[in-house]
Amino acid sequence: MARRASPPGGARASVPGVRTLREIGVPDRLWEPLGRLAATLGVEREALLDQALQAFLRFHGALPPDGPAEPGPAGARSEPPRQDVTRRVLDTARELERAITPGRGLASPGGHLTLHGERGLLATVERERFVIGRGRHCDLVIDSAKISREHAVIRRELDGWWIEDLGSSNGTWHAQARIDRRRIADGDEYFICAEKIRCDLS
């Protein structure tokens, strides 16, 4: 069963800055934790959903990193700035992450990641999204016809570094198995086709 997240007052309520109101189905397994987090932060569930969507779109480059605050109606109760709500959500998420003991050898959220090849250091990953591929726009360019234009991506997430294949033709491999997505551990070796990349965390 999925709950419907819609603005207070129903689907026909008038919400400043929203031209078209839409209902979003939220599974029960997410609805209750969402409500608890909203209560902890002192905001509505809809505000958290709005922040989650904005963070997701900004992460993938579909929205600019910063934007002007949306004006509210005259005389309306002032709401916390969006940046403040986002900060509180992220701070709470970090506290939850710290409460979970990380597995041995796995990246900590603030760990540094370096990539090594057969001939030495390839790159130090400093961006939240680090693309590996044949395209000249990639962060790590591998000049081989067997490598896809955008072959794989490394992302920093709350629980560490992850590597994900981007639907490449020849695949991303670890321990002789083709992977779609995997959390990176210190010393992991991945093969982008025939190119071996060792991941070192510090």
Coordinates of N, CA and C in Angstrom, one line a residue:
M1 N 0.8 -1.2 0.0 CA 0.0 0.0 0.0 C 0.9 1.2 0.0
A2 N 0.5 2.2 -0.8 CA 1.3 3.5 -0.9 C 0.4 4.6 -0.4
R3 N 1.1 5.5 0.4 CA 0.4 6.7 0.9 C 0.5 7.8 -0.2
R4 N -0.4 8.8 -0.2 CA -0.3 9.9 -1.1 C 0.1 11.1 -0.4
A5 N 1.2 11.7 -0.9 CA 1.8 12.9 -0.3 C 1.2 14.1 -1.2
S6 N 0.4 14.9 -0.6 CA -0.1 16.1 -1.3 C -0.1 17.2 -0.4
P7 N -0.2 18.5 -0.9 CA -0.2 19.7 0.0 C -1.3 19.6 1.0
P8 N -1.1 20.2 2.2 CA -2.2 20.3 3.2 C -3.4 20.9 2.6
G9 N -4.6 20.3 2.9 CA -5.8 20.9 2.4 C -6.3 20.1 1.2
G10 N -5.5 19.1 0.7 CA -6.0 18.3 -0.4 C -5.4 18.7 -1.7
A11 N -5.7 18.0 -2.8 CA -5.1 18.2 -4.1 C -5.5 19.5 -4.7
R12 N -6.5 20.2 -4.2 CA -6.9 21.5 -4.8 C -6.4 22.7 -4.0
A13 N -5.6 22.4 -3.0 CA -5.1 23.5 -2.2 C -4.2 24.4 -3.0
S14 N -4.2 25.7 -2.7 CA -3.3 26.6 -3.4 C -2.0 26.7 -2.7
V15 N -0.9 26.4 -3.4 CA 0.4 26.4 -2.8 C 1.3 27.4 -3.6
P16 N 1.9 28.4 -2.9 CA 2.7 29.4 -3.6 C 3.8 28.8 -4.3
G17 N 4.0 29.2 -5.6 CA 5.2 28.7 -6.4 C 4.9 27.4 -7.1
V18 N 3.7 26.8 -6.8 CA 3.4 25.5 -7.5 C 2.3 25.7 -8.4
R19 N 2.6 25.6 -9.7 CA 1.5 25.8 -10.7 C 0.7 24.5 -10.9
T20 N 1.3 23.4 -10.9 CA 0.6 22.1 -11.1 C 0.8 21.2 -9.9
L21 N -0.3 20.9 -9.2 CA -0.1 20.0 -8.0 C -0.2 18.6 -8.4
R22 N 0.7 17.8 -7.9 CA 0.8 16.4 -8.2 C 0.8 15.5 -6.9
E23 N 0.2 14.4 -7.0 CA 0.3 13.4 -5.9 C 1.4 12.4 -6.2
I24 N 2.1 12.1 -5.1 CA 3.2 11.2 -5.2 C 2.9 10.0 -4.3
G25 N 3.0 8.8 -4.8 CA 2.8 7.6 -4.0 C 4.0 7.3 -3.2
V26 N 3.9 7.1 -1.9 CA 5.0 6.8 -1.0 C 4.7 5.5 -0.3
P27 N 5.6 4.5 -0.5 CA 5.3 3.2 0.1 C 5.2 3.3 1.7
D28 N 4.4 2.4 2.3 CA 4.3 2.4 3.7 C 5.6 2.3 4.5
R29 N 6.5 1.5 3.9 CA 7.8 1.3 4.6 C 8.6 2.6 4.7
L30 N 8.3 3.6 3.8 CA 9.0 4.9 3.9 C 8.2 5.9 4.5
W31 N 6.8 5.8 4.5 CA 5.9 6.8 5.1 C 6.1 7.0 6.6
E32 N 6.2 6.0 7.3 CA 6.4 6.1 8.8 C 7.7 6.7 9.2
P33 N 8.8 6.2 8.6 CA 10.1 6.8 9.0 C 10.2 8.3 8.5
L34 N 9.5 8.6 7.4 CA 9.5 10.0 6.9 C 8.7 10.8 7.9
G35 N 7.6 10.3 8.5 CA 6.9 11.0 9.5 C 7.7 11.3 10.8
R36 N 8.4 10.3 11.2 CA 9.3 10.4 12.4 C 10.4 11.4 12.2
L37 N 11.0 11.4 11.0 CA 12.0 12.4 10.8 C 11.4 13.8 10.7
A38 N 10.3 13.9 10.1 CA 9.6 15.2 10.0 C 9.3 15.8 11.4
A39 N 8.8 14.9 12.3 CA 8.5 15.3 13.6 C 9.8 15.7 14.4
T40 N 10.9 15.0 14.1 CA 12.1 15.4 14.8 C 12.6 16.7 14.3
L41 N 12.5 17.0 13.0 CA 12.9 18.3 12.5 C 11.9 19.4 12.6
G42 N 10.7 19.1 13.0 CA 9.7 20.1 13.2 C 9.2 20.7 11.8
V43 N 9.1 19.8 10.8 CA 8.6 20.2 9.5 C 7.6 19.2 9.0
E44 N 6.9 19.6 7.9 CA 5.9 18.7 7.3 C 6.6 17.6 6.5
R45 N 5.9 16.5 6.3 CA 6.5 15.5 5.4 C 6.7 16.1 4.0
E46 N 5.8 16.9 3.5 CA 5.9 17.4 2.2 C 7.2 18.3 2.0
A47 N 7.6 19.0 3.1 CA 8.8 19.8 3.0 C 10.0 18.8 2.9
L48 N 10.0 17.7 3.5 CA 11.1 16.8 3.4 C 11.2 16.2 2.0
L49 N 10.0 15.8 1.4 CA 9.9 15.3 0.1 C 10.4 16.3 -0.9
D50 N 10.0 17.6 -0.7 CA 10.5 18.7 -1.6 C 12.0 18.8 -1.5
Q51 N 12.6 18.7 -0.3 CA 14.0 18.8 -0.2 C 14.7 17.6 -0.8
A52 N 14.2 16.4 -0.6 CA 14.8 15.2 -1.2 C 14.8 15.3 -2.7
L53 N 13.7 15.8 -3.3 CA 13.7 15.9 -4.8 C 14.7 16.9 -5.3
Q54 N 14.7 18.1 -4.6 CA 15.7 19.1 -5.0 C 17.1 18.6 -4.9
A55 N 17.5 17.9 -3.8 CA 18.8 17.4 -3.6 C 19.2 16.4 -4.7
F56 N 18.2 15.5 -5.0 CA 18.4 14.5 -6.0 C 18.7 15.2 -7.4
L57 N 17.9 16.2 -7.7 CA 18.0 16.8 -9.0 C 19.3 17.6 -9.1
R58 N 19.7 18.3 -8.0 CA 21.0 19.0 -7.9 C 22.1 18.1 -8.1
F59 N 22.1 16.9 -7.4 CA 23.1 15.9 -7.4 C 23.4 15.5 -8.8
H60 N 22.3 15.3 -9.6 CA 22.5 14.9 -11.0 C 22.6 16.0 -12.0
G61 N 22.7 17.3 -11.5 CA 22.9 18.4 -12.4 C 21.7 18.9 -13.1
A62 N 20.5 18.5 -12.7 CA 19.3 19.0 -13.3 C 18.8 20.3 -12.7
L63 N 19.4 20.7 -11.6 CA 19.1 22.0 -11.0 C 20.4 22.7 -10.7
P64 N 20.4 24.0 -10.7 CA 21.6 24.7 -10.3 C 21.9 24.5 -8.8
P65 N 23.1 24.6 -8.3 CA 23.5 24.3 -6.9 C 22.7 25.2 -6.0
D66 N 22.5 26.5 -6.3 CA 21.7 27.4 -5.5 C 20.7 28.1 -6.3
G67 N 19.7 28.6 -5.7 CA 18.6 29.3 -6.4 C 17.9 30.2 -5.4
P68 N 17.2 31.2 -5.9 CA 16.5 32.2 -5.0 C 15.4 31.5 -4.3
A69 N 15.2 31.9 -3.0 CA 14.1 31.3 -2.2 C 12.8 31.7 -2.9
E70 N 11.8 30.8 -2.8 CA 10.5 31.1 -3.4 C 9.7 32.0 -2.4
P71 N 9.1 33.0 -2.9 CA 8.4 33.9 -2.0 C 7.1 33.3 -1.5
G72 N 6.7 33.6 -0.3 CA 5.5 33.1 0.2 C 4.4 34.2 0.2
P73 N 3.1 33.8 0.4 CA 2.0 34.8 0.4 C 2.2 35.8 1.5
A74 N 1.6 37.0 1.3 CA 1.7 38.1 2.3 C 0.9 37.6 3.5
G75 N 1.6 37.9 4.7 CA 0.9 37.5 5.9 C 1.0 36.1 6.3
A76 N 1.7 35.2 5.5 CA 1.8 33.8 5.8 C 2.8 33.6 6.9
R77 N 2.7 32.5 7.6 CA 3.6 32.1 8.7 C 5.0 31.9 8.0
S78 N 6.0 32.5 8.6 CA 7.3 32.3 8.0 C 7.8 30.9 8.2
E79 N 8.4 30.3 7.1 CA 9.0 29.0 7.2 C 10.5 29.0 7.3
P80 N 11.1 28.0 7.8 CA 12.6 28.0 7.9 C 13.2 28.1 6.5
P81 N 14.3 28.8 6.3 CA 14.9 28.8 4.9 C 15.2 27.4 4.5
R82 N 15.1 27.2 3.1 CA 15.3 25.9 2.5 C 16.6 25.4 2.9
Q83 N 17.7 26.3 2.9 CA 19.0 25.8 3.2 C 19.1 25.3 4.6
D84 N 18.3 25.9 5.5 CA 18.3 25.5 6.9 C 17.7 24.1 7.1
V85 N 16.6 23.9 6.4 CA 15.9 22.6 6.5 C 16.8 21.5 5.9
T86 N 17.5 21.8 4.8 CA 18.4 20.9 4.2 C 19.5 20.5 5.1
R87 N 20.1 21.6 5.7 CA 21.2 21.3 6.7 C 20.8 20.4 7.8
R88 N 19.6 20.7 8.4 CA 19.1 19.9 9.5 C 18.8 18.4 9.1
V89 N 18.3 18.3 7.9 CA 18.1 16.9 7.4 C 19.4 16.2 7.2
L90 N 20.4 16.8 6.6 CA 21.7 16.2 6.4 C 22.4 15.9 7.8
D91 N 22.3 16.9 8.7 CA 22.9 16.7 10.0 C 22.3 15.5 10.7
T92 N 21.0 15.3 10.6 CA 20.3 14.2 11.2 C 20.7 12.9 10.6
A93 N 20.9 12.9 9.2 CA 21.3 11.7 8.5 C 22.7 11.3 8.9
R94 N 23.6 12.3 9.1 CA 25.0 12.0 9.5 C 25.0 11.4 10.9
E95 N 24.1 11.9 11.8 CA 24.1 11.3 13.1 C 23.6 9.9 13.1
L96 N 22.7 9.6 12.2 CA 22.2 8.2 12.1 C 23.3 7.3 11.5
E97 N 24.1 7.9 10.6 CA 25.2 7.1 10.0 C 26.3 6.8 11.0
R98 N 26.6 7.8 11.9 CA 27.6 7.6 12.9 C 27.2 6.5 13.9
A99 N 25.8 6.3 14.1 CA 25.4 5.3 15.0 C 25.5 3.9 14.5
I100 N 25.8 3.8 13.2 CA 26.0 2.5 12.6 C 27.5 2.2 12.5
T101 N 27.9 1.1 13.0 CA 29.4 0.8 12.9 C 29.7 0.4 11.5
P102 N 30.6 1.1 10.9 CA 30.9 0.8 9.5 C 31.7 -0.5 9.4
G103 N 31.5 -1.2 8.3 CA 32.2 -2.5 8.1 C 33.7 -2.3 7.9
R104 N 34.4 -3.3 8.2 CA 35.9 -3.2 8.2 C 36.3 -2.9 6.7
G105 N 37.2 -2.0 6.6 CA 37.8 -1.7 5.3 C 36.9 -0.8 4.4
L106 N 35.7 -0.4 4.8 CA 34.8 0.4 4.0 C 35.1 1.9 4.2
A107 N 34.7 2.7 3.2 CA 35.0 4.1 3.3 C 34.2 4.8 4.4
S108 N 34.9 5.7 5.1 CA 34.1 6.6 5.9 C 33.7 7.7 5.1
P109 N 32.6 8.4 5.5 CA 32.0 9.5 4.7 C 33.1 10.6 4.3
G110 N 34.0 10.8 5.2 CA 35.0 11.9 4.9 C 36.3 11.3 4.3
G111 N 36.4 10.0 4.0 CA 37.6 9.4 3.5 C 38.1 9.9 2.2
H112 N 39.4 9.8 1.9 CA 39.9 10.2 0.6 C 40.1 9.0 -0.2
L113 N 39.9 9.1 -1.5 CA 40.0 8.0 -2.5 C 41.0 8.3 -3.6
T114 N 41.9 7.4 -3.8 CA 42.9 7.6 -4.9 C 42.8 6.3 -5.8
L115 N 43.0 6.5 -7.1 CA 42.9 5.4 -8.0 C 44.3 5.2 -8.6
H116 N 44.6 3.9 -8.6 CA 46.0 3.5 -9.2 C 45.8 2.5 -10.3
G117 N 46.7 2.7 -11.3 CA 46.7 1.7 -12.4 C 48.0 0.9 -12.4
E118 N 48.2 0.2 -13.5 CA 49.4 -0.6 -13.6 C 50.7 0.2 -13.5
R119 N 50.6 1.5 -13.9 CA 51.8 2.3 -13.9 C 51.9 3.4 -12.8
G120 N 51.0 3.3 -11.9 CA 51.0 4.2 -10.8 C 49.7 5.0 -10.6
L121 N 49.8 6.2 -10.0 CA 48.6 7.0 -9.6 C 47.9 7.4 -10.9
L122 N 46.6 7.2 -10.9 CA 45.7 7.7 -12.0 C 45.0 9.0 -11.7
A123 N 44.5 9.0 -10.4 CA 43.7 10.2 -10.1 C 43.4 10.2 -8.6
T124 N 43.2 11.4 -8.0 CA 42.7 11.6 -6.7 C 41.2 12.0 -6.9
V125 N 40.3 11.3 -6.3 CA 38.9 11.6 -6.5 C 38.5 12.7 -5.5
E126 N 38.2 13.9 -6.0 CA 37.8 15.0 -5.1 C 36.4 15.5 -5.4
R127 N 35.8 15.0 -6.4 CA 34.4 15.5 -6.7 C 33.4 14.5 -6.2
E128 N 32.2 14.9 -6.0 CA 31.1 14.0 -5.5 C 30.7 13.0 -6.6
R129 N 30.9 13.4 -7.8 CA 30.6 12.6 -9.0 C 31.8 12.6 -9.9
F130 N 32.4 11.4 -10.1 CA 33.6 11.3 -10.8 C 33.4 10.2 -11.9
V131 N 33.4 10.7 -13.2 CA 33.1 9.9 -14.3 C 34.3 9.3 -15.0
I132 N 34.3 8.0 -15.3 CA 35.4 7.3 -16.0 C 34.8 6.9 -17.4
G133 N 35.6 7.2 -18.4 CA 35.2 6.8 -19.7 C 36.1 7.2 -20.8
R134 N 35.7 7.0 -22.0 CA 36.5 7.4 -23.2 C 36.3 8.9 -23.6
G135 N 35.2 9.5 -23.2 CA 34.9 10.8 -23.6 C 35.9 11.8 -23.0
R136 N 36.3 12.8 -23.7 CA 37.3 13.8 -23.2 C 36.7 14.6 -22.1
H137 N 35.4 14.6 -21.9 CA 34.9 15.4 -20.8 C 34.9 14.6 -19.4
C138 N 35.3 13.4 -19.5 CA 35.3 12.5 -18.3 C 36.4 13.0 -17.3
D139 N 36.2 12.7 -16.0 CA 37.3 13.0 -15.0 C 38.5 12.1 -15.2
L140 N 38.3 10.9 -15.5 CA 39.4 10.0 -15.8 C 39.1 9.4 -17.2
V141 N 40.0 9.8 -18.2 CA 39.8 9.4 -19.6 C 40.7 8.2 -19.8
I142 N 40.1 7.1 -20.4 CA 40.8 5.9 -20.8 C 40.6 5.8 -22.3
D143 N 41.7 6.0 -23.0 CA 41.7 6.0 -24.5 C 41.7 4.6 -25.0
S144 N 40.5 4.0 -25.2 CA 40.4 2.7 -25.7 C 39.0 2.6 -26.4
A145 N 39.0 1.9 -27.5 CA 37.7 1.8 -28.3 C 36.8 0.8 -27.5
K146 N 37.3 0.0 -26.6 CA 36.5 -0.9 -25.8 C 35.8 -0.2 -24.7
I147 N 36.2 1.0 -24.3 CA 35.7 1.7 -23.2 C 34.5 2.6 -23.7
S148 N 33.4 2.6 -23.0 CA 32.3 3.4 -23.4 C 32.6 4.9 -23.2
R149 N 31.8 5.8 -23.9 CA 32.1 7.2 -23.7 C 32.0 7.6 -22.3
E150 N 30.9 7.2 -21.6 CA 30.8 7.3 -20.1 C 30.6 5.9 -19.6
H151 N 31.6 5.3 -19.1 CA 31.6 3.9 -18.8 C 31.2 3.6 -17.3
A152 N 31.7 4.3 -16.4 CA 31.4 4.1 -15.0 C 31.5 5.4 -14.2
V153 N 30.9 5.4 -13.0 CA 30.9 6.7 -12.2 C 31.2 6.3 -10.8
I154 N 32.0 7.1 -10.1 CA 32.2 6.9 -8.7 C 31.5 8.1 -8.0
R155 N 30.8 7.7 -6.9 CA 30.0 8.8 -6.2 C 30.4 8.7 -4.7
R156 N 30.4 9.9 -4.1 CA 30.6 9.9 -2.6 C 29.1 10.0 -2.1
E157 N 28.8 9.1 -1.2 CA 27.5 9.1 -0.6 C 27.7 9.1 1.0
L158 N 26.6 9.2 1.7 CA 26.7 9.4 3.2 C 27.5 8.2 3.8
D159 N 27.4 7.0 3.2 CA 28.1 5.9 3.8 C 29.4 5.5 3.2
G160 N 29.9 6.4 2.3 CA 31.2 6.1 1.7 C 31.2 6.3 0.2
W161 N 32.1 5.7 -0.5 CA 32.3 5.7 -1.9 C 31.6 4.6 -2.6
W162 N 31.0 4.8 -3.7 CA 30.3 3.7 -4.5 C 30.8 3.9 -6.0
I163 N 30.9 2.7 -6.6 CA 31.1 2.7 -8.1 C 29.9 2.1 -8.8
E164 N 29.6 2.6 -9.9 CA 28.4 2.2 -10.6 C 28.7 2.2 -12.1
D165 N 28.3 1.1 -12.8 CA 28.5 1.0 -14.2 C 27.4 1.8 -14.9
L166 N 27.7 2.5 -16.0 CA 26.7 3.3 -16.6 C 26.1 2.7 -17.9
G167 N 25.8 1.4 -17.8 CA 25.3 0.7 -18.9 C 26.2 0.5 -20.0
S168 N 27.5 0.3 -19.7 CA 28.6 0.1 -20.7 C 28.4 -1.2 -21.5
S169 N 29.0 -1.2 -22.6 CA 28.9 -2.4 -23.5 C 29.7 -3.6 -22.9
N170 N 30.9 -3.3 -22.4 CA 31.8 -4.3 -22.0 C 31.9 -4.5 -20.5
G171 N 31.2 -3.6 -19.7 CA 31.0 -3.9 -18.3 C 32.1 -3.3 -17.4
T172 N 31.8 -3.3 -16.1 CA 32.7 -3.0 -15.0 C 32.8 -4.2 -14.2
W173 N 34.0 -4.7 -13.8 CA 34.2 -6.0 -13.2 C 34.9 -5.9 -11.8
H174 N 34.5 -6.8 -10.9 CA 35.2 -6.9 -9.6 C 35.2 -8.4 -9.3
A175 N 36.4 -8.9 -8.9 CA 36.5 -10.3 -8.5 C 35.9 -11.3 -9.6
Q176 N 36.2 -11.0 -10.9 CA 35.7 -11.8 -12.0 C 34.2 -11.8 -12.2
A177 N 33.5 -10.8 -11.6 CA 32.1 -10.8 -11.7 C 31.7 -9.4 -12.2
R178 N 30.8 -9.3 -13.1 CA 30.3 -8.0 -13.6 C 29.4 -7.4 -12.6
I179 N 29.6 -6.1 -12.3 CA 28.8 -5.4 -11.3 C 28.0 -4.3 -11.9
D180 N 26.9 -4.0 -11.3 CA 26.1 -2.8 -11.6 C 26.5 -1.7 -10.7
R181 N 26.5 -2.0 -9.4 CA 26.8 -0.9 -8.4 C 27.4 -1.6 -7.2
R182 N 28.4 -1.0 -6.6 CA 29.1 -1.7 -5.4 C 29.7 -0.6 -4.6
R183 N 29.7 -0.8 -3.3 CA 30.4 0.1 -2.3 C 31.8 -0.3 -2.3
I184 N 32.7 0.8 -2.4 CA 34.1 0.6 -2.6 C 34.8 0.3 -1.2
A185 N 35.6 -0.7 -1.1 CA 36.4 -1.0 0.1 C 37.8 -0.7 -0.2
D186 N 38.6 -0.5 0.8 CA 40.0 -0.2 0.6 C 40.7 -1.3 0.0
G187 N 41.5 -1.0 -1.1 CA 42.2 -2.1 -1.8 C 41.4 -2.8 -2.9
D188 N 40.2 -2.4 -3.1 CA 39.4 -3.0 -4.2 C 40.1 -2.8 -5.5
E189 N 40.0 -3.9 -6.4 CA 40.5 -3.7 -7.7 C 39.3 -3.9 -8.7
Y190 N 39.1 -3.0 -9.6 CA 38.1 -3.1 -10.6 C 38.7 -3.1 -12.0
F191 N 38.0 -3.8 -12.9 CA 38.4 -3.8 -14.3 C 37.4 -3.0 -15.1
I192 N 37.9 -2.0 -15.8 CA 37.1 -1.3 -16.8 C 37.5 -1.9 -18.1
C193 N 36.8 -2.9 -18.6 CA 37.3 -3.7 -19.7 C 38.6 -4.4 -19.2
A194 N 39.7 -4.1 -19.9 CA 41.0 -4.7 -19.5 C 41.8 -3.7 -18.6
E195 N 41.3 -2.6 -18.3 CA 42.1 -1.6 -17.5 C 41.8 -1.8 -16.0
K196 N 42.9 -2.2 -15.3 CA 42.7 -2.4 -13.9 C 42.9 -1.2 -13.1
I197 N 42.0 -0.9 -12.1 CA 42.0 0.2 -11.3 C 41.9 -0.2 -9.8
R198 N 42.9 0.2 -9.0 CA 42.9 -0.2 -7.6 C 42.5 1.1 -6.8
C199 N 41.6 0.8 -5.9 CA 41.0 1.9 -5.1 C 41.7 1.9 -3.7
D200 N 42.3 3.0 -3.3 CA 42.9 3.2 -2.0 C 42.2 4.2 -1.2
L201 N 41.7 3.9 0.0 CA 41.0 4.8 0.9 C 42.0 5.2 2.0
S202 N 41.9 6.5 2.4 CA 42.7 6.9 3.6 C 41.9 7.9 4.4

